[in-house]
mmCIF file of C-alpha atoms and ligand atoms in Angstrom:
data_model
loop_
_atom_site.group_PDB
_atom_site.id
_atom_site.type_symbol
_atom_site.label_atom_id
_atom_site.label_comp_id
_atom_site.label_asym_id
_atom_site.label_seq_id
_atom_site.Cartn_x
_atom_site.Cartn_y
_atom_site.Cartn_z
ATOM 1 C CA MET A 78 -1.978 17.386 -2.540
ATOM 2 C CA LEU A 79 0.609 14.793 -1.441
ATOM 3 C CA ARG A 80 0.720 12.314 1.383
ATOM 4 C CA PHE A 81 3.359 10.455 3.394
ATOM 5 C CA ALA A 82 1.614 7.247 4.428
ATOM 6 C CA PRO A 83 3.575 5.095 6.882
ATOM 7 C CA SER A 84 2.147 2.113 8.748
ATOM 8 C CA PRO A 85 2.673 2.469 12.505
ATOM 9 C CA ASN A 86 3.675 -1.174 12.883
ATOM 10 C CA GLY A 87 7.367 -0.627 13.583
ATOM 11 C CA ARG A 88 10.104 2.006 13.676
ATOM 12 C CA LEU A 89 10.863 4.030 10.551
ATOM 13 C CA HIS A 90 14.185 3.439 8.769
ATOM 14 C CA LYS A 91 16.159 5.381 6.141
ATOM 15 C CA GLY A 92 13.824 4.186 3.373
ATOM 16 C CA HIS A 93 10.899 5.897 5.112
ATOM 17 C CA ALA A 94 13.032 9.005 5.648
ATOM 18 C CA LEU A 95 13.702 9.046 1.898
ATOM 19 C CA SER A 96 9.968 8.729 1.158
ATOM 20 C CA ALA A 97 9.138 11.552 3.532
ATOM 21 C CA LEU A 98 11.869 13.784 2.050
ATOM 22 C CA ALA A 99 10.846 12.944 -1.527
ATOM 23 C CA ASN A 100 7.250 13.861 -0.680
ATOM 24 C CA ARG A 101 8.307 17.123 0.981
ATOM 25 C CA HIS A 102 10.559 17.969 -1.971
ATOM 26 C CA MET A 103 7.829 17.458 -4.581
ATOM 27 C CA ALA A 104 5.236 19.261 -2.446
ATOM 28 C CA ASP A 105 7.586 22.272 -2.238
ATOM 29 C CA ARG A 106 8.313 22.198 -5.965
ATOM 30 C CA LEU A 107 4.613 22.094 -6.830
ATOM 31 C CA GLY A 108 3.480 24.403 -4.018
ATOM 32 C CA LEU A 109 1.061 21.759 -2.711
ATOM 33 C CA PRO A 110 0.273 20.677 0.867
ATOM 34 C CA LEU A 111 1.743 17.435 2.254
ATOM 35 C CA ARG A 112 -0.519 15.324 4.466
ATOM 36 C CA LEU A 113 0.415 12.616 6.957
ATOM 37 C CA ARG A 114 -1.661 9.439 6.790
ATOM 38 C CA MET A 115 -1.318 6.597 9.276
ATOM 39 C CA GLU A 116 -2.013 3.334 7.472
ATOM 40 C CA ASP A 117 -3.160 1.531 10.594
ATOM 41 C CA ILE A 118 -5.793 -0.900 9.298
ATOM 42 C CA ASP A 119 -4.114 -3.870 10.991
ATOM 43 C CA PRO A 120 -4.980 -3.599 14.712
ATOM 44 C CA GLY A 121 -2.821 -6.629 15.546
ATOM 45 C CA ARG A 122 0.387 -4.961 14.373
ATOM 46 C CA CYS A 123 -0.142 -1.188 14.728
ATOM 47 C CA ARG A 124 0.660 0.487 18.043
ATOM 48 C CA PRO A 125 0.288 4.046 19.416
ATOM 49 C CA GLU A 126 3.963 4.084 20.442
ATOM 50 C CA TYR A 127 4.994 3.527 16.810
ATOM 51 C CA GLU A 128 2.702 6.374 15.791
ATOM 52 C CA SER A 129 4.351 8.777 18.241
ATOM 53 C CA ALA A 130 7.795 7.570 17.144
ATOM 54 C CA ILE A 131 6.844 8.472 13.539
ATOM 55 C CA LEU A 132 5.870 11.986 14.653
ATOM 56 C CA ASP A 133 9.188 12.330 16.525
ATOM 57 C CA ASP A 134 11.188 11.078 13.531
ATOM 58 C CA LEU A 135 9.485 13.537 11.161
ATOM 59 C CA ALA A 136 10.045 16.424 13.569
ATOM 60 C CA TRP A 137 13.728 15.432 13.929
ATOM 61 C CA LEU A 138 14.129 15.262 10.151
ATOM 62 C CA GLY A 139 12.497 18.688 9.849
ATOM 63 C CA ILE A 140 9.639 17.464 7.629
ATOM 64 C CA ALA A 141 6.615 19.740 8.013
ATOM 65 C CA TRP A 142 3.163 18.410 7.119
ATOM 66 C CA THR A 143 -0.286 19.947 7.045
ATOM 67 C CA PRO A 144 -2.725 18.737 9.732
ATOM 68 C CA PRO A 145 -5.071 17.128 10.467
ATOM 69 C CA MET A 146 -3.404 13.732 10.469
ATOM 70 C CA TRP A 147 -5.512 11.086 8.724
ATOM 71 C CA ARG A 148 -5.974 7.650 10.324
ATOM 72 C CA GLN A 149 -7.148 4.735 8.205
ATOM 73 C CA SER A 150 -8.501 2.962 11.287
ATOM 74 C CA THR A 151 -11.296 5.583 11.361
ATOM 75 C CA ARG A 152 -12.247 4.944 7.734
ATOM 76 C CA PHE A 153 -13.707 1.431 7.712
ATOM 77 C CA PRO A 154 -17.217 2.625 6.680
ATOM 78 C CA ALA A 155 -15.771 4.262 3.532
ATOM 79 C CA TYR A 156 -13.880 1.063 2.644
ATOM 80 C CA ALA A 157 -17.045 -0.998 3.231
ATOM 81 C CA ASP A 158 -18.920 1.319 0.833
ATOM 82 C CA ALA A 159 -16.336 0.859 -1.901
ATOM 83 C CA LEU A 160 -16.390 -2.892 -1.376
ATOM 84 C CA ALA A 161 -20.183 -2.919 -1.624
ATOM 85 C CA ARG A 162 -20.008 -1.018 -4.917
ATOM 86 C CA LEU A 163 -17.572 -3.531 -6.405
ATOM 87 C CA ARG A 164 -19.722 -6.358 -5.112
ATOM 88 C CA ALA A 165 -22.807 -4.859 -6.729
ATOM 89 C CA MET A 166 -20.904 -4.851 -10.040
ATOM 90 C CA GLY A 167 -20.507 -8.632 -9.670
ATOM 91 C CA LEU A 168 -16.736 -8.279 -9.501
ATOM 92 C CA LEU A 169 -16.062 -9.823 -6.070
ATOM 93 C CA TYR A 170 -16.263 -13.348 -4.733
ATOM 94 C CA PRO A 171 -15.886 -14.729 -1.200
ATOM 95 C CA SER A 172 -12.858 -16.859 -0.451
ATOM 96 C CA PHE A 173 -12.431 -19.150 2.524
ATOM 97 C CA ALA A 174 -8.917 -20.563 2.183
ATOM 98 C CA SER A 175 -6.665 -19.310 4.993
ATOM 99 C CA ARG A 176 -3.253 -17.754 4.380
ATOM 100 C CA ARG A 177 -1.642 -20.981 5.600
ATOM 101 C CA GLU A 178 -3.763 -23.140 3.307
ATOM 102 C CA ILE A 179 -2.888 -20.922 0.351
ATOM 103 C CA SER A 180 0.848 -21.049 1.013
ATOM 104 C CA GLU A 181 0.756 -24.824 1.563
ATOM 105 C CA ALA A 182 -1.098 -25.342 -1.707
ATOM 106 C CA ALA A 183 1.414 -23.075 -3.424
ATOM 107 C CA ARG A 184 4.339 -25.375 -2.685
ATOM 108 C CA VAL A 185 3.845 -27.064 -6.076
ATOM 109 C CA PRO A 186 6.730 -26.204 -8.387
ATOM 110 C CA GLY A 187 5.994 -23.816 -11.220
ATOM 111 C CA ILE A 188 2.979 -22.118 -9.611
ATOM 112 C CA ALA A 189 2.396 -18.585 -10.945
ATOM 113 C CA ARG A 190 3.617 -15.832 -8.616
ATOM 114 C CA ASP A 191 2.491 -12.200 -8.385
ATOM 115 C CA PRO A 192 4.967 -9.271 -8.528
ATOM 116 C CA ASP A 193 5.465 -9.563 -4.736
ATOM 117 C CA GLY A 194 6.367 -13.244 -5.072
ATOM 118 C CA ALA A 195 3.136 -14.507 -3.497
ATOM 119 C CA PRO A 196 1.210 -17.265 -5.294
ATOM 120 C CA VAL A 197 -1.435 -16.024 -7.721
ATOM 121 C CA PHE A 198 -4.686 -17.153 -6.095
ATOM 122 C CA PRO A 199 -5.810 -20.324 -7.873
ATOM 123 C CA GLY A 200 -9.341 -20.447 -6.337
ATOM 124 C CA ASP A 201 -10.736 -22.159 -3.244
ATOM 125 C CA ASP A 202 -11.573 -25.320 -5.196
ATOM 126 C CA ALA A 203 -7.923 -25.795 -6.198
ATOM 127 C CA ILE A 204 -6.717 -25.198 -2.643
ATOM 128 C CA LEU A 205 -9.365 -26.912 -0.527
ATOM 129 C CA GLY A 206 -10.907 -29.376 -2.964
ATOM 130 C CA ALA A 207 -14.352 -28.742 -4.432
ATOM 131 C CA ALA A 208 -16.265 -30.481 -1.631
ATOM 132 C CA GLU A 209 -14.588 -28.631 1.254
ATOM 133 C CA ALA A 210 -14.833 -25.314 -0.630
ATOM 134 C CA ALA A 211 -18.580 -25.890 -1.152
ATOM 135 C CA ARG A 212 -19.005 -26.820 2.522
ATOM 136 C CA ARG A 213 -17.358 -23.585 3.672
ATOM 137 C CA ARG A 214 -19.371 -21.499 1.196
ATOM 138 C CA ALA A 215 -22.581 -23.009 2.560
ATOM 139 C CA SER A 216 -21.530 -22.672 6.219
ATOM 140 C CA GLY A 217 -21.903 -18.887 6.431
ATOM 141 C CA GLU A 218 -18.453 -18.545 8.042
ATOM 142 C CA PRO A 219 -16.617 -15.221 7.530
ATOM 143 C CA ALA A 220 -14.972 -14.860 4.151
ATOM 144 C CA ALA A 221 -12.254 -12.786 2.540
ATOM 145 C CA TRP A 222 -13.255 -10.984 -0.694
ATOM 146 C CA ARG A 223 -11.315 -11.149 -3.929
ATOM 147 C CA LEU A 224 -11.563 -9.207 -7.173
ATOM 148 C CA ARG A 225 -12.386 -11.129 -10.354
ATOM 149 C CA MET A 226 -9.443 -9.549 -12.139
ATOM 150 C CA ALA A 227 -10.207 -10.872 -15.627
ATOM 151 C CA ASP A 228 -13.791 -9.558 -15.457
ATOM 152 C CA ALA A 229 -12.605 -6.270 -13.957
ATOM 153 C CA LEU A 230 -10.189 -5.771 -16.863
ATOM 154 C CA VAL A 231 -12.927 -6.433 -19.419
ATOM 155 C CA ARG A 232 -14.801 -3.587 -17.785
ATOM 156 C CA THR A 233 -11.888 -1.145 -17.507
ATOM 157 C CA GLY A 234 -10.109 -1.928 -20.789
ATOM 158 C CA PRO A 235 -6.333 -1.332 -20.999
ATOM 159 C CA LEU A 236 -5.025 0.992 -18.281
ATOM 160 C CA GLU A 237 -2.134 3.403 -17.971
ATOM 161 C CA ALA A 238 -0.438 5.226 -15.116
ATOM 162 C CA VAL A 239 1.191 8.636 -15.313
ATOM 163 C CA THR A 240 4.629 8.865 -13.729
ATOM 164 C CA VAL A 241 6.501 12.074 -12.972
ATOM 165 C CA ASP A 242 10.060 12.949 -11.956
ATOM 166 C CA ALA A 243 11.200 13.916 -8.454
ATOM 167 C CA ASP A 244 10.059 17.514 -9.060
ATOM 168 C CA GLY A 245 6.605 16.379 -10.146
ATOM 169 C CA ALA A 246 7.434 17.357 -13.751
ATOM 170 C CA ASP A 247 7.828 15.477 -17.045
ATOM 171 C CA PRO A 248 4.686 13.337 -16.993
ATOM 172 C CA VAL A 249 4.992 10.055 -18.883
ATOM 173 C CA ARG A 250 2.043 7.749 -19.578
ATOM 174 C CA ARG A 251 2.864 4.029 -19.313
ATOM 175 C CA PRO A 252 0.711 0.946 -19.678
ATOM 176 C CA VAL A 253 0.211 -1.107 -16.493
ATOM 177 C CA ASP A 254 -0.386 -4.860 -16.256
ATOM 178 C CA PRO A 255 -2.764 -5.664 -13.384
ATOM 179 C CA ALA A 256 -3.396 -9.203 -14.684
ATOM 180 C CA LEU A 257 -0.035 -10.219 -13.166
ATOM 181 C CA TRP A 258 -1.679 -9.978 -9.744
ATOM 182 C CA GLY A 259 -4.578 -12.317 -10.423
ATOM 183 C CA ASP A 260 -7.620 -12.135 -8.135
ATOM 184 C CA VAL A 261 -6.244 -9.743 -5.499
ATOM 185 C CA LEU A 262 -7.561 -9.749 -1.971
ATOM 186 C CA LEU A 263 -9.646 -6.635 -1.243
ATOM 187 C CA ALA A 264 -10.925 -7.518 2.228
ATOM 188 C CA ARG A 265 -9.672 -9.990 4.795
ATOM 189 C CA LYS A 266 -11.736 -12.145 7.112
ATOM 190 C CA GLU A 267 -10.441 -10.318 10.172
ATOM 191 C CA THR A 268 -9.979 -6.840 8.580
ATOM 192 C CA PRO A 269 -12.776 -5.736 6.235
ATOM 193 C CA THR A 270 -10.381 -3.972 3.830
ATOM 194 C CA SER A 271 -6.899 -4.357 2.365
ATOM 195 C CA TYR A 272 -3.928 -2.118 1.624
ATOM 196 C CA HIS A 273 -4.990 -1.731 -2.031
ATOM 197 C CA LEU A 274 -8.594 -0.771 -1.333
ATOM 198 C CA ALA A 275 -7.819 1.590 1.561
ATOM 199 C CA VAL A 276 -5.090 3.426 -0.374
ATOM 200 C CA VAL A 277 -7.274 4.016 -3.411
ATOM 201 C CA VAL A 278 -10.313 5.152 -1.418
ATOM 202 C CA ASP A 279 -8.230 7.505 0.749
ATOM 203 C CA ASP A 280 -6.094 8.957 -2.037
ATOM 204 C CA ALA A 281 -9.350 10.037 -3.679
ATOM 205 C CA ALA A 282 -11.012 11.213 -0.440
ATOM 206 C CA GLN A 283 -7.940 13.287 0.448
ATOM 207 C CA GLY A 284 -7.658 14.772 -3.034
ATOM 208 C CA ILE A 285 -4.164 13.338 -3.516
ATOM 209 C CA THR A 286 -2.796 14.436 -6.887
ATOM 210 C CA HIS A 287 0.759 13.041 -6.589
ATOM 211 C CA VAL A 288 1.720 9.747 -4.936
ATOM 212 C CA VAL A 289 5.392 9.483 -3.944
ATOM 213 C CA ARG A 290 6.526 6.135 -2.523
ATOM 214 C CA GLY A 291 9.189 3.443 -2.800
ATOM 215 C CA GLU A 292 9.889 1.362 -5.885
ATOM 216 C CA ASP A 293 8.683 -1.760 -4.060
ATOM 217 C CA LEU A 294 5.138 -0.402 -4.527
ATOM 218 C CA LEU A 295 5.498 0.245 -8.264
ATOM 219 C CA PRO A 296 3.752 -3.018 -9.287
ATOM 220 C CA SER A 297 0.861 -2.252 -6.895
ATOM 221 C CA THR A 298 0.117 0.859 -8.933
ATOM 222 C CA ALA A 299 -1.423 -1.441 -11.564
ATOM 223 C CA VAL A 300 -3.963 -2.727 -9.016
ATOM 224 C CA HIS A 301 -4.641 0.809 -7.829
ATOM 225 C CA ARG A 302 -5.398 1.925 -11.384
ATOM 226 C CA VAL A 303 -7.938 -0.889 -11.786
ATOM 227 C CA LEU A 304 -9.732 0.068 -8.578
ATOM 228 C CA GLN A 305 -9.684 3.782 -9.446
ATOM 229 C CA SER A 306 -11.176 3.018 -12.827
ATOM 230 C CA LEU A 307 -13.884 0.705 -11.432
ATOM 231 C CA LEU A 308 -14.818 3.108 -8.638
ATOM 232 C CA ASP A 309 -14.680 6.151 -10.926
ATOM 233 C CA LEU A 310 -11.962 7.863 -8.889
ATOM 234 C CA PRO A 311 -9.342 10.271 -10.250
ATOM 235 C CA ALA A 312 -5.892 8.827 -10.978
ATOM 236 C CA PRO A 313 -3.003 10.623 -9.265
ATOM 237 C CA ALA A 314 0.447 10.924 -10.874
ATOM 238 C CA TYR A 315 3.065 8.553 -9.423
ATOM 239 C CA ARG A 316 6.714 8.788 -8.473
ATOM 240 C CA HIS A 317 8.461 5.652 -7.192
ATOM 241 C CA HIS A 318 11.826 6.443 -5.630
ATOM 242 C CA PRO A 319 14.688 3.933 -5.397
ATOM 243 C CA LEU A 320 14.916 1.715 -2.328
ATOM 244 C CA ILE A 321 17.729 1.946 0.172
ATOM 245 C CA LEU A 322 19.592 -1.295 0.707
ATOM 246 C CA GLY A 323 21.183 -2.405 3.951
ATOM 247 C CA ALA A 324 24.764 -3.593 4.373
ATOM 248 C CA ASP A 325 23.570 -7.083 3.373
ATOM 249 C CA GLY A 326 22.282 -5.788 0.016
ATOM 250 C CA ARG A 327 18.634 -6.372 0.963
ATOM 251 C CA LYS A 328 15.957 -3.724 1.313
ATOM 252 C CA LEU A 329 15.673 -2.270 4.816
ATOM 253 C CA SER A 330 13.094 -3.833 7.069
ATOM 254 C CA LYS A 331 11.155 -2.516 10.037
ATOM 255 C CA SER A 332 11.856 -5.758 11.852
ATOM 256 C CA ASN A 333 15.604 -5.019 11.891
ATOM 257 C CA GLY A 334 15.656 -2.686 14.902
ATOM 258 C CA ALA A 335 19.304 -1.743 14.301
ATOM 259 C CA GLU A 336 18.290 0.142 11.142
ATOM 260 C CA ALA A 337 15.684 2.326 12.904
ATOM 261 C CA LEU A 338 16.123 6.096 12.552
ATOM 262 C CA GLN A 339 15.845 6.438 16.297
ATOM 263 C CA VAL A 340 18.792 4.092 16.831
ATOM 264 C CA LEU A 341 20.909 5.931 14.229
ATOM 265 C CA ARG A 342 19.991 9.233 15.876
ATOM 266 C CA ASP A 343 20.893 7.940 19.344
ATOM 267 C CA GLY A 344 24.161 6.735 17.832
ATOM 268 C CA GLY A 345 25.019 10.308 16.827
ATOM 269 C CA LEU A 346 23.676 10.652 13.258
ATOM 270 C CA SER A 347 22.489 14.227 12.658
ATOM 271 C CA ALA A 348 19.385 15.069 10.648
ATOM 272 C CA ALA A 349 21.550 17.283 8.395
ATOM 273 C CA ALA A 350 23.896 14.369 7.644
ATOM 274 C CA LEU A 351 21.009 12.047 6.863
ATOM 275 C CA ARG A 352 19.366 14.607 4.577
ATOM 276 C CA ALA A 353 22.670 15.125 2.764
ATOM 277 C CA GLU A 354 22.925 11.357 2.273
ATOM 278 C CA LEU A 355 19.352 10.963 1.013
ATOM 279 C CA VAL A 356 18.724 14.059 -1.121
ATOM 280 C CA PRO A 357 20.843 12.752 -4.043
ATOM 281 C CA LEU A 358 18.589 9.670 -4.141
ATOM 282 C CA LEU A 359 15.276 11.507 -4.534
HETATM 283 N N1 LIG B 483 1.767 2.248 4.029
HETATM 284 C C1 LIG B 483 2.709 1.892 3.007
HETATM 285 C C2 LIG B 483 4.061 1.611 3.625
HETATM 286 O O1 LIG B 483 4.309 1.984 4.750
HETATM 287 C C3 LIG B 483 2.854 2.974 1.952
HETATM 288 C C4 LIG B 483 1.644 3.036 1.097
HETATM 289 C C5 LIG B 483 1.686 4.009 -0.064
HETATM 290 O O2 LIG B 483 2.467 4.973 -0.056
HETATM 291 O O3 LIG B 483 0.878 3.809 -0.969
HETATM 292 O O4 LIG B 483 4.887 1.003 2.977
#
């Protein structure tokens, strides 16, 4: 079972088209169904019009998927369950520093960065000062929840991920290094889950055997392996396809409207031409 898992928080671009095609290609090669999963846990950024635009783009590209469509926004109880299990293992702690406070504290030169370039979380005491951190802990205000990565890794031991080629063949087992991420955020104050937790819980619940996604998510696979191991969930095989770069040499972004599939289509690009351009990149 495979899944194409876009977030309906903007228009799809060629990078998403490549992901969808790569998923369809592997599903066909393996004779497995392809599911569509809306990763819409962020109510502030996800919109129904983006969801219908995704459906239109997939239909235009000729990518068939097997219903029913899965929506993460309906899955909060399952994410809460997983969080409660990790908490019961003593592997989570509440954190009160806001995103702004974290990035301000991270302005010090030489601070460790995670594979996405964000500061590795140094702890509320380091960010807020011990007294303010203790005050917030005692206040009962809503908290984010972070994984004690070092403790988690003692429990899991060394981890590996299996990668496959574009056809889903040639499995290779490689070590992963989750420690690079530090104490990752698993639930936010305003959203009681995170990308990492929701993906892992849903991949297991949907019986996903092969995860096909962009290379930008390759480092995240290490975090996903930790959570799968802790929660006793099966590990899918992974394929991370190359990213498509824009004319400026940077990866495409949903916020650049000019790169949207819909705009290219309205400008005369045919689905056949786009497929021909993308298939060699699978
Ligand atoms: N929702 C993610 C995105 O749109 C993809 C997540 C995944 O494939 O694991 O980039």
